[in-house]
PDB file of C-alpha atoms and ligand atoms in Angstrom:
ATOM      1  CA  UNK P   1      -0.063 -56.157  10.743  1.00 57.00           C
ATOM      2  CA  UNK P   2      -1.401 -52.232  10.412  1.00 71.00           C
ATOM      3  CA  UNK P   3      -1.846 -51.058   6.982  1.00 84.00           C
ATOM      4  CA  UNK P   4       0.997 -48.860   5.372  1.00 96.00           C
ATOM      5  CA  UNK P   5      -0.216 -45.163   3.818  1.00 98.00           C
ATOM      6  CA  UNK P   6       1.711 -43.360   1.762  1.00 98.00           C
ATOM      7  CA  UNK P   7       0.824 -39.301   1.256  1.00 98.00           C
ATOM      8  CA  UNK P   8       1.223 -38.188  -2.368  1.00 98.00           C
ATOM      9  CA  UNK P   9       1.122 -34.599  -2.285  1.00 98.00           C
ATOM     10  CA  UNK P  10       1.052 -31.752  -4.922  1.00 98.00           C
ATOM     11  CA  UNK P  11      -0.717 -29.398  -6.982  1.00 97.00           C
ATOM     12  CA  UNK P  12      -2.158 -31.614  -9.597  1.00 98.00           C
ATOM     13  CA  UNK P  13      -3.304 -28.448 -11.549  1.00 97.00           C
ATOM     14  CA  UNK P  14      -4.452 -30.919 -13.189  1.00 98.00           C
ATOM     15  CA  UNK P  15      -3.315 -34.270 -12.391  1.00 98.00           C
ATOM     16  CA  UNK P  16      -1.386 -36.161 -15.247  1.00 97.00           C
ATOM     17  CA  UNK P  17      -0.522 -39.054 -16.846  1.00 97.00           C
ATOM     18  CA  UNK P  18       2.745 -38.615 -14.835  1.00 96.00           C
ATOM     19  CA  UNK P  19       1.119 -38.588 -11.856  1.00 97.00           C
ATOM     20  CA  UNK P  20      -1.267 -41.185 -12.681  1.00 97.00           C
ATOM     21  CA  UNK P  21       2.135 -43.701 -13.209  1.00 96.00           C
ATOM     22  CA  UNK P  22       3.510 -42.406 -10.005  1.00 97.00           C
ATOM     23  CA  UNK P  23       0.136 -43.309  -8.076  1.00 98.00           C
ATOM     24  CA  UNK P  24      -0.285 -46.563  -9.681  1.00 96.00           C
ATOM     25  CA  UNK P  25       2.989 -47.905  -8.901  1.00 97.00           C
ATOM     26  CA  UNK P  26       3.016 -46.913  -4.992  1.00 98.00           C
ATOM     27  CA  UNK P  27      -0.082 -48.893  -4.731  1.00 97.00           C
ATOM     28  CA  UNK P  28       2.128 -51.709  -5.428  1.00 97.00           C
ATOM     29  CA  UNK P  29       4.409 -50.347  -2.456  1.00 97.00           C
ATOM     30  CA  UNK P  30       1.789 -49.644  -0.061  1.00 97.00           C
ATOM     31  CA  UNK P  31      -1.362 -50.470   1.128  1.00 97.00           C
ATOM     32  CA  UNK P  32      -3.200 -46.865   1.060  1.00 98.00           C
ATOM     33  CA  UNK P  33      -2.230 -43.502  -0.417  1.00 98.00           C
ATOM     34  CA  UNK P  34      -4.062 -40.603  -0.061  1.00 98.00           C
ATOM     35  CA  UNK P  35      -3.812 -38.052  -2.936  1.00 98.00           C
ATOM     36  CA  UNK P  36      -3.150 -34.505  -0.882  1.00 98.00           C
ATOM     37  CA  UNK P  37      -3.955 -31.481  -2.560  1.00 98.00           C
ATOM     38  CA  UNK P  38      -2.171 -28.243  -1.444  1.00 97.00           C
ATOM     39  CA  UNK P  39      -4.957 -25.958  -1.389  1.00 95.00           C
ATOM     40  CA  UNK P  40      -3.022 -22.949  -1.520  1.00 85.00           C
ATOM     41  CA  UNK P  41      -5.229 -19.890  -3.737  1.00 75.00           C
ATOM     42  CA  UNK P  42      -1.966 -18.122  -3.814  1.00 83.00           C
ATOM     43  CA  UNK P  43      -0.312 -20.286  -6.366  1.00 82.00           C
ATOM     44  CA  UNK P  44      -3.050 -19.181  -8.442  1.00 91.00           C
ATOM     45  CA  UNK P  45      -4.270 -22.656 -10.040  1.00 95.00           C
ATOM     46  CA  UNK P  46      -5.909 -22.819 -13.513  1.00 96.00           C
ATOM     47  CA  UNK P  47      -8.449 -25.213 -11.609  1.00 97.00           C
ATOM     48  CA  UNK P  48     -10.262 -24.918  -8.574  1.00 96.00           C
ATOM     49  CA  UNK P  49      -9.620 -27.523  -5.800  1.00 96.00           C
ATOM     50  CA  UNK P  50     -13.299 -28.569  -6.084  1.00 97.00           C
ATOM     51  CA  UNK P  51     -12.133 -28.962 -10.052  1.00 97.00           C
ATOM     52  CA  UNK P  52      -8.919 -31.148  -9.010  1.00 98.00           C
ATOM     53  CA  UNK P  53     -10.723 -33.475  -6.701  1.00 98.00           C
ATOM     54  CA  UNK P  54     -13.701 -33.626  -9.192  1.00 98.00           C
ATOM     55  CA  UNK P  55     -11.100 -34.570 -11.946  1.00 98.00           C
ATOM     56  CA  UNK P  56      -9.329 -37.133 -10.127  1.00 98.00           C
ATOM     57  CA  UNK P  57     -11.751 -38.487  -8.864  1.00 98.00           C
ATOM     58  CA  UNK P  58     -13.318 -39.291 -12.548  1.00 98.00           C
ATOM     59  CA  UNK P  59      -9.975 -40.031 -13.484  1.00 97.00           C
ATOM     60  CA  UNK P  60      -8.826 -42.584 -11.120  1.00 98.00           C
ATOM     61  CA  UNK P  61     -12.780 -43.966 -10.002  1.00 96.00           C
ATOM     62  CA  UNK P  62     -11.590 -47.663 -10.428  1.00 93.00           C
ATOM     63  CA  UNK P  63      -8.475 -47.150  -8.203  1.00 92.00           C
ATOM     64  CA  UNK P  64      -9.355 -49.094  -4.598  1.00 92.00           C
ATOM     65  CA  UNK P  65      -7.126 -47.890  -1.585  1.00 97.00           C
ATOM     66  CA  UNK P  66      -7.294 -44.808  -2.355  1.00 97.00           C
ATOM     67  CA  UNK P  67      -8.279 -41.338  -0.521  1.00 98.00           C
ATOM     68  CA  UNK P  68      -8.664 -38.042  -2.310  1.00 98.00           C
ATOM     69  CA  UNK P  69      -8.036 -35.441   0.235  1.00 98.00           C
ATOM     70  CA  UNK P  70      -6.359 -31.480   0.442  1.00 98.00           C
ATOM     71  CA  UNK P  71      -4.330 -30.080   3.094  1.00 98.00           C
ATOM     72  CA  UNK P  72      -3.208 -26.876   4.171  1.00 96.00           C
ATOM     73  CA  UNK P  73      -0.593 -25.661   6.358  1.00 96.00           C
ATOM     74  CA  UNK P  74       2.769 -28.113   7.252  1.00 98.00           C
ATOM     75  CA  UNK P  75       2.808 -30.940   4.509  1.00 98.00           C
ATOM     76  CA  UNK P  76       4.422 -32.974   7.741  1.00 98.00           C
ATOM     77  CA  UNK P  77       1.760 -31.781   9.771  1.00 98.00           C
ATOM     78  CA  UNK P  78      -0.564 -33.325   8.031  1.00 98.00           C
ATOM     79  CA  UNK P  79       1.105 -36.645   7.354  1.00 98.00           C
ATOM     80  CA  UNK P  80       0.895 -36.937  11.127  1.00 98.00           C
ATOM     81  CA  UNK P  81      -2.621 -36.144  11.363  1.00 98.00           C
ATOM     82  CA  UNK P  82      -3.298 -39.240   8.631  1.00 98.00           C
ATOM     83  CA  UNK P  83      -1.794 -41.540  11.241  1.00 97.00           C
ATOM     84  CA  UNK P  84       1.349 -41.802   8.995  1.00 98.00           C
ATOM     85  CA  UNK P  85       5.212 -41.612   8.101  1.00 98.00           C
ATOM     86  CA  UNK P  86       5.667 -41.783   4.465  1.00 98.00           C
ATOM     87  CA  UNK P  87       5.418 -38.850   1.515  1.00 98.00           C
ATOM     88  CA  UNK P  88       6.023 -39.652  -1.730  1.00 98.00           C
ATOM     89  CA  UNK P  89       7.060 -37.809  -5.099  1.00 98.00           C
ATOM     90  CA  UNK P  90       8.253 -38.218  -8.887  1.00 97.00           C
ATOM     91  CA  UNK P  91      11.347 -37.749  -9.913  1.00 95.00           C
ATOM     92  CA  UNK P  92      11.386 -36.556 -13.393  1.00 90.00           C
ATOM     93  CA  UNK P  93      14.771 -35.499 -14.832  1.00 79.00           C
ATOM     94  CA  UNK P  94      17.565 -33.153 -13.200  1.00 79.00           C
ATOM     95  CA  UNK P  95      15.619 -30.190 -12.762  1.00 78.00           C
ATOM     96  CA  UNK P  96      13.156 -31.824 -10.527  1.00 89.00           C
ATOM     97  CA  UNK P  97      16.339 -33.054  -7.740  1.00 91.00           C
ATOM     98  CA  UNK P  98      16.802 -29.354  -6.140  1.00 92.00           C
ATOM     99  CA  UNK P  99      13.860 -28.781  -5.256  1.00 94.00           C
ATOM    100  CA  UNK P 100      12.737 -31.747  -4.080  1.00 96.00           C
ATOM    101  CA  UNK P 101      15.967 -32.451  -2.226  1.00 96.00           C
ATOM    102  CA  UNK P 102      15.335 -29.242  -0.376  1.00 96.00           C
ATOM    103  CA  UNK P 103      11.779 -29.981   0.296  1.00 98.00           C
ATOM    104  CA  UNK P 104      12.237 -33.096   1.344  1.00 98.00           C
ATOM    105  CA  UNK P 105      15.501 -32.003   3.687  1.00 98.00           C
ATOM    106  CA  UNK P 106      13.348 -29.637   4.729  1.00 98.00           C
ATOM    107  CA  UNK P 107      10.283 -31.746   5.704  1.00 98.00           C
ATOM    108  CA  UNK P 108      13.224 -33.357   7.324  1.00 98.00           C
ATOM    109  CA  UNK P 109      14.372 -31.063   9.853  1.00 98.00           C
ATOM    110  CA  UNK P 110      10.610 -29.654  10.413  1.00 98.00           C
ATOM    111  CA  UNK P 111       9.862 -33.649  11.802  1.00 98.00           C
ATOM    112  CA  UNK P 112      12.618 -36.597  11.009  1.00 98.00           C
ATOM    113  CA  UNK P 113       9.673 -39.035  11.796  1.00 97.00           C
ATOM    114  CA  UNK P 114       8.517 -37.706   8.148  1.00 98.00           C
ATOM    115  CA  UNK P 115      10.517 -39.996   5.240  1.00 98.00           C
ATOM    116  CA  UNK P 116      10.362 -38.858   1.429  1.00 98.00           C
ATOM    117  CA  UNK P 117      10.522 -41.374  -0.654  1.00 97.00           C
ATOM    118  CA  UNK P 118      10.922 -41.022  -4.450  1.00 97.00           C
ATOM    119  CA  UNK P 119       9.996 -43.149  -7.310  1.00 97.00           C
ATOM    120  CA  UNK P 120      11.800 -42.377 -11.254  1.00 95.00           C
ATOM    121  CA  UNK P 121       8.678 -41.015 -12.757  1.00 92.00           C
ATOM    122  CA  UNK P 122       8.712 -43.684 -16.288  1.00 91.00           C
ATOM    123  CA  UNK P 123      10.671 -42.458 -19.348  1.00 88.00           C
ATOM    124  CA  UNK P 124       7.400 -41.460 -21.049  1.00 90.00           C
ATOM    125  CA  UNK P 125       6.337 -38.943 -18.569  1.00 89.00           C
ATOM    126  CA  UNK P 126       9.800 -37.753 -18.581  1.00 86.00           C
ATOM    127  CA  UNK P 127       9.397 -34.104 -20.050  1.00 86.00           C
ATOM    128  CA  UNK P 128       5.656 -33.709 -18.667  1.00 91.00           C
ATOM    129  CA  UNK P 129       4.271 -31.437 -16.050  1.00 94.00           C
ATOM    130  CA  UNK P 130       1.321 -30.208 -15.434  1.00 96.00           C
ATOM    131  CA  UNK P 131       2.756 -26.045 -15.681  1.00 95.00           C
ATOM    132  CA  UNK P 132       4.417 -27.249 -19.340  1.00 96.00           C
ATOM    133  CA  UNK P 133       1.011 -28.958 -20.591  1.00 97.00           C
ATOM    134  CA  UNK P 134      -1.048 -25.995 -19.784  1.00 97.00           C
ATOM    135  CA  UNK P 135       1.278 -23.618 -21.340  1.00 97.00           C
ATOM    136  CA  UNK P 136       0.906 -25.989 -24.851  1.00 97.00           C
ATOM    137  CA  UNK P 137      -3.051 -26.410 -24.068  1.00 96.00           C
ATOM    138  CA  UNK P 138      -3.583 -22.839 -23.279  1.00 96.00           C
ATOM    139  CA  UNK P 139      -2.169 -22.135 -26.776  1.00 96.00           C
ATOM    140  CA  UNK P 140      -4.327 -24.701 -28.500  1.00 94.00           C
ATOM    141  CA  UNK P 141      -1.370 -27.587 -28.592  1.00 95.00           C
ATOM    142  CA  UNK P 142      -2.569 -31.072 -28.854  1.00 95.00           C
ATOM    143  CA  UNK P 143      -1.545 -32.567 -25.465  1.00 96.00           C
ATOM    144  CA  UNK P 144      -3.361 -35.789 -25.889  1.00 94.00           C
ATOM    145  CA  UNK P 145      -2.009 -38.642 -24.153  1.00 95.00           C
ATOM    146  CA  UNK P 146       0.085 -36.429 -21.785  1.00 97.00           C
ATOM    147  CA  UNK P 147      -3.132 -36.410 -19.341  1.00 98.00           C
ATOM    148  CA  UNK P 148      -6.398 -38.921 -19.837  1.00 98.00           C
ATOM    149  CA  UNK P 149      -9.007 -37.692 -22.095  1.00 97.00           C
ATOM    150  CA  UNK P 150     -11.215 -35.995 -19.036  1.00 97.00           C
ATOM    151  CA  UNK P 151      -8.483 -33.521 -18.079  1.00 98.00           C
ATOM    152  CA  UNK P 152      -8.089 -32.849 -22.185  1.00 97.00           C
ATOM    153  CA  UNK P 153     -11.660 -31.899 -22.192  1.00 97.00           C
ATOM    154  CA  UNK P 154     -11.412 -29.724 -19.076  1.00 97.00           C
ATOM    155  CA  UNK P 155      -8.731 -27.995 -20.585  1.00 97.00           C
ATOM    156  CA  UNK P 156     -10.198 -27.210 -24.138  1.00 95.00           C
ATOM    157  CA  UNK P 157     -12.904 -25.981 -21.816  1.00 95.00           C
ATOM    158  CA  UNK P 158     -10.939 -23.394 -19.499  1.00 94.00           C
ATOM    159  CA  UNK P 159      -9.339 -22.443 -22.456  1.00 94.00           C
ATOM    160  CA  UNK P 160     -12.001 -21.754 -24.591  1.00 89.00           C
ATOM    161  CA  UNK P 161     -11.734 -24.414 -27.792  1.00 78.00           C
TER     162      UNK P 161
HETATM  163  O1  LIG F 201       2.982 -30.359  -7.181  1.00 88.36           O
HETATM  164  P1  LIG F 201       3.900 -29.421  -6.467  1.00 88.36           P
HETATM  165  O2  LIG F 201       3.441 -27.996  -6.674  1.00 88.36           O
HETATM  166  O3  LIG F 201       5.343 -29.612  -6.827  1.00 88.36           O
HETATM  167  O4  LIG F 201       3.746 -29.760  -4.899  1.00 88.36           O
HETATM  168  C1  LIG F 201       4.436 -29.018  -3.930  1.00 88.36           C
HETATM  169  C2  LIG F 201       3.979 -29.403  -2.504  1.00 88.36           C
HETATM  170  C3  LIG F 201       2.480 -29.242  -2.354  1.00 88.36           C
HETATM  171  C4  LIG F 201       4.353 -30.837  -2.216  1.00 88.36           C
HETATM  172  C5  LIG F 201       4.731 -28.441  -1.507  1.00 88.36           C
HETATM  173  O5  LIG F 201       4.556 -27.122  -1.920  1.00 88.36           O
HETATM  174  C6  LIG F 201       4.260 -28.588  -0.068  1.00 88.36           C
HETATM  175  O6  LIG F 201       4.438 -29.604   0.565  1.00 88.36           O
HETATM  176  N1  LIG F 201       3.619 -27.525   0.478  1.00 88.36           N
HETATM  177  C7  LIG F 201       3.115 -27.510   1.837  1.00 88.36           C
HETATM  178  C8  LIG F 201       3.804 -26.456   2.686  1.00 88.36           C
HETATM  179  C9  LIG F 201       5.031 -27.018   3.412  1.00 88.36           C
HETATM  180  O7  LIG F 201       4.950 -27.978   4.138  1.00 88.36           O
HETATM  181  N2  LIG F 201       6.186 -26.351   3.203  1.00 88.36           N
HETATM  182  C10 LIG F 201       7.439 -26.710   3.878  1.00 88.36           C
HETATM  183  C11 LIG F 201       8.208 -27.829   3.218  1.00 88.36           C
HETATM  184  S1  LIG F 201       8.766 -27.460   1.614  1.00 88.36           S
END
C-alpha cells in the first residue's frame, strides 16, 4: 500500500503550540505531512522563511515523517507536485470557519482532486494564533506556553527584551 501525505500549510510566523497539536495529531492520520510554508514577502512576516524553517525545525527535530518545505504560487498546485491529495488545517473557534470555508471551496473549484480536511484545534489552543501572540510578545506579554520555549526566545529577541 503507497504511503498517505498530508500538506499542512500556513504562515507559521512563528509556528505554535496550536500548530504543534494540529501536526502531532495528523501524524496519527497519515503517514507523512509536509509542513508548507507560504513564502509570500508581501504578508510582511515578523520572521524570515529561513527563520520559520530554522524554528521548526528545532522545534519539532524528534518528529519522524516529517518534511519541512515552502511553496509559492497555487497551494493546490503544489499539493500535486508532492504526489498528493490531502491539505489540512485547524479549526479554532467561529472566526476561523469563513475563511477557511472559502479557502478551502476555493482550493475546491481551482482542482476537486484537492480535499481539505480539518481537525478541532484542542480547547487549549483555542484563543491562540500566531498574529494575537506577537501582538502580546511585541508588547512585552508573557506568552509562555502558548509556543515552546525556542520561539519565546526568538521573540524576546526580535523584539528587543
Ligand atoms: O497560516 P495562514 O496565513 O492562515 O495560511 C494561509 C495559506 C498559506 C494556507 C493560504 O494563504 C494559501 O494557501 N495561500 C496560497 C495561495 C493560494 O493557493 N490561494 C488560493 C486559495 S485561497
Amino acid at each position: 500500500m503507497s504511503s498517505k501525505v498530508v500538506i499542512y500549510p500556513g504562515t507559521f510566523d512563528p509556528i505554535t503550540n496550536g500548530h504543534i497539536s494540529i501536526i502531532s495529531r495528523a501524524l496519527k492520520i497519515f503517514d507523512r505531512l509536509v509542513i508548507a510554508i507560504l513564502n509570500n514577502p508581501q504578508k510582511l512576516p515578523l520572521f524570515s522563511l529561513e527563520e520559520r524553517i530554522q524554528m521548526i525545525r528545532d522545534v519539532l527535530k524528534d518528529q519522524r515523517h516529517l518534511e519541512i518545505d515552502s511553496f509559492n504560487g497555487l497551494l493546490v498546485d503544489y499539493v500535486i507536485q508532492k504526489k498528493t491529495n490531502v491539505v489540512i488545517r485547524g479549526l479554532r473557534a467561529l472566526s476561523d470557519f469563513e475563511y477557511e470555508f472559502q479557502m478551502a471551496l476555493m482550493n475546491r473549484k481551482l482542482n476537486r482532486e484537492v480535499q481539505s480536511i480539518f481537525l478541532m484545534t484542542d480547547y487549549k489552543w483555542f484563543y491562540t494564533s500566531s498574529t494575537i501572540i506577537k501582538e502580546a510578545a511585541s508588547l512585552g506579554g508573557d506568552v509562555s506556553g502558548l509556543v515552546p520555549p525556542i520561539v519565546c526566545r526568538k521573540m524576546k529577541e526580535k523584539f528587543g527584551y
